[in-house]
Amino acid sequence: MKRITLLLVGLLSLPFFSYSGGIVTNQNQSASYIRMFARDASTDIDAVFFNPAGLTKLDDGFYLSLNYQYISQNKVVTSDYMHLNGAPKDFEGKISVPIFPSVYAAYKTGKFVFSFAWSPIGGGGGATFDDGLPSFEVPVSDLVPSLAAQGQPVTAYSLDAYFEGTSVYWGYQLGASYEINDMFSIYVGGRYITAKNTYAGHLTDVNITYAGSEMAASDFFAGTAASLQPLNDGLGALVTGGAGAYTLDQALAFSVIDAATYAQLAGGLSLVGIDPALVTIEQGYGGVNQSYNGARRAAYVLADQEDVEVEQTGSGFTPIIGAHITPMENLNIGIKYEFKTEIELENNTTTDFIIDYDPVNDVATGMFPDGQKNRADMPAMFTIGVDYKLNDKFNIAAGYHTYFDKNADYGRKVNGVHVDNDEVINRNLNEIALGFEYQATDKLALSLGYLFTQTGVSEDYQTDLSYSNHSNSIGLGGKYAVTPNIDANIGFGYTVYNDLRKVYTATDQLGNSFQTTESYDKDNLFIAFSLDFSLWGKKSE
């Protein structure tokens, strides 16, 4: 039953959701980003996040930006594991973020700019898997062939699996920018991060079809344990009494047991496939006891698990530095480096997922023991961008981002065992962004953006719960000057992820190995809107 005990091990090692940017980092931090993608040399108010040193290009005054995004993500995992019902089988999950806010504020006075940002730097939404995933169902599907191989008339299985997770990593950023001269500016700041993940779900109605009738798998194994208990107890008493080295025939001959006990124990051993004439009592007891406790273990783990409730919380701090260069008129270059953020999440568990049970000591093992701590870092990040105003009508921008995933610790688990990032990530994730803006009228600017993301994870990293694909994103939208001091931005973005296939050798509970393919697909939709206020002062031209 080892596969059953690992049923949920991978379930909650899921890193928090990321929508645009690195594996765990949200880069979609403004409506202007969604409509253009290349904001790394921005000198607008969203530069608080993308290019904080570039804020020195603002005129003296106070600036405020209020951003709202709606985000949805569809995920489809297909598995052809041979024992699944209807293999190959699709498993669909939906992630919805109805409110994804970002707030930026900056105060410019002379050569100094003091700025603040509040936004979900990681996560920000919830995932729902109404019909589970292969990691839910594959171990249950193995029940059919494994029991059938034992001569049990088991022909089918079913289950009700549901999982819902939410995650948000709020970032509170403060910093100061300083203009050294007309060409160079610098920034020093930091971001305090508070992290919270929640998990809820159930695994119920794990049933098998036995002799044409459906029954709970836990009831089947409980019945098996009950039928083995007299034999287990009888043999165990003889071992404890010092007769373990005898065969049953010898125990009868030496009057250790009577004829009725002999018939009961010998018949019981024969029923479970053990020839009593060929094994000692201790050897027979070893086999029976293993089956007895295995049935008790399976009955416990496969029983209905309802109203699971887990919360994880933690915090960390990110130092940030940046520089802005204006080598010539109309050309801006922005550079930013965010250091690695070490975050340790602590479990606050109300009701845990049970993944194993020790029937000898009557001890259940939960997936998230209350108070246990696990790492969930955010990686260091380097960005550089250029923005060039060709003329009064056209503006072009480009950016490059790299996330130092290999040096962080995402708390990743493989087969239930923690692994370092560099064991499952071959190279850091990289992005290239391009943006174009056209000033259609004095008040209206239209924009178009493209973002290419190249992931660097290995095949061992990819699971049905958390996978990283190469992707291509398109964004479009515009900016409208509502008043001389208020700009409205609207953006629409769509991300298509490359099809990803993982081919591996699966081994079922019988020890049979066979090639299995899982394919992973997803897409994102972004709708963003913002209002940018210049309460006094305006951006320098």
PDB file of C-alpha atoms in Angstrom, residues 220-233 268 272 288 291-292 295-296:
ATOM      1  CA  PHE A 220     -13.091  -4.233   2.061  1.00  0.00           C
ATOM      2  CA  PHE A 221      -9.743  -3.886   3.816  1.00  0.00           C
ATOM      3  CA  ALA A 222     -11.378  -3.610   7.234  1.00  0.00           C
ATOM      4  CA  GLY A 223     -13.179  -6.880   6.499  1.00  0.00           C
ATOM      5  CA  THR A 224      -9.924  -8.467   5.370  1.00  0.00           C
ATOM      6  CA  ALA A 225      -8.250  -7.393   8.605  1.00  0.00           C
ATOM      7  CA  ALA A 226     -11.143  -8.749  10.662  1.00  0.00           C
ATOM      8  CA  SER A 227     -10.945 -12.127   8.931  1.00  0.00           C
ATOM      9  CA  LEU A 228      -7.176 -12.321   9.522  1.00  0.00           C
ATOM     10  CA  GLN A 229      -7.275 -11.250  13.152  1.00  0.00           C
ATOM     11  CA  PRO A 230      -8.022 -14.681  14.728  1.00  0.00           C
ATOM     12  CA  LEU A 231      -5.218 -16.292  12.722  1.00  0.00           C
ATOM     13  CA  ASN A 232      -2.848 -13.407  13.474  1.00  0.00           C
ATOM     14  CA  ASP A 233      -3.625 -13.499  17.197  1.00  0.00           C
ATOM     15  CA  GLY A 268      -6.125 -20.300   8.039  1.00  0.00           C
ATOM     16  CA  VAL A 272      -3.854 -17.153   2.689  1.00  0.00           C
ATOM     17  CA  VAL A 288       0.052 -13.194   8.217  1.00  0.00           C
ATOM     18  CA  SER A 291      -1.022  -8.858   5.602  1.00  0.00           C
ATOM     19  CA  TYR A 292      -3.124  -8.132   8.692  1.00  0.00           C
ATOM     20  CA  ALA A 295      -5.100  -4.344   5.569  1.00  0.00           C
ATOM     21  CA  ARG A 296      -5.593  -2.242   8.721  1.00  0.00           C
TER      22      ARG A 296
END
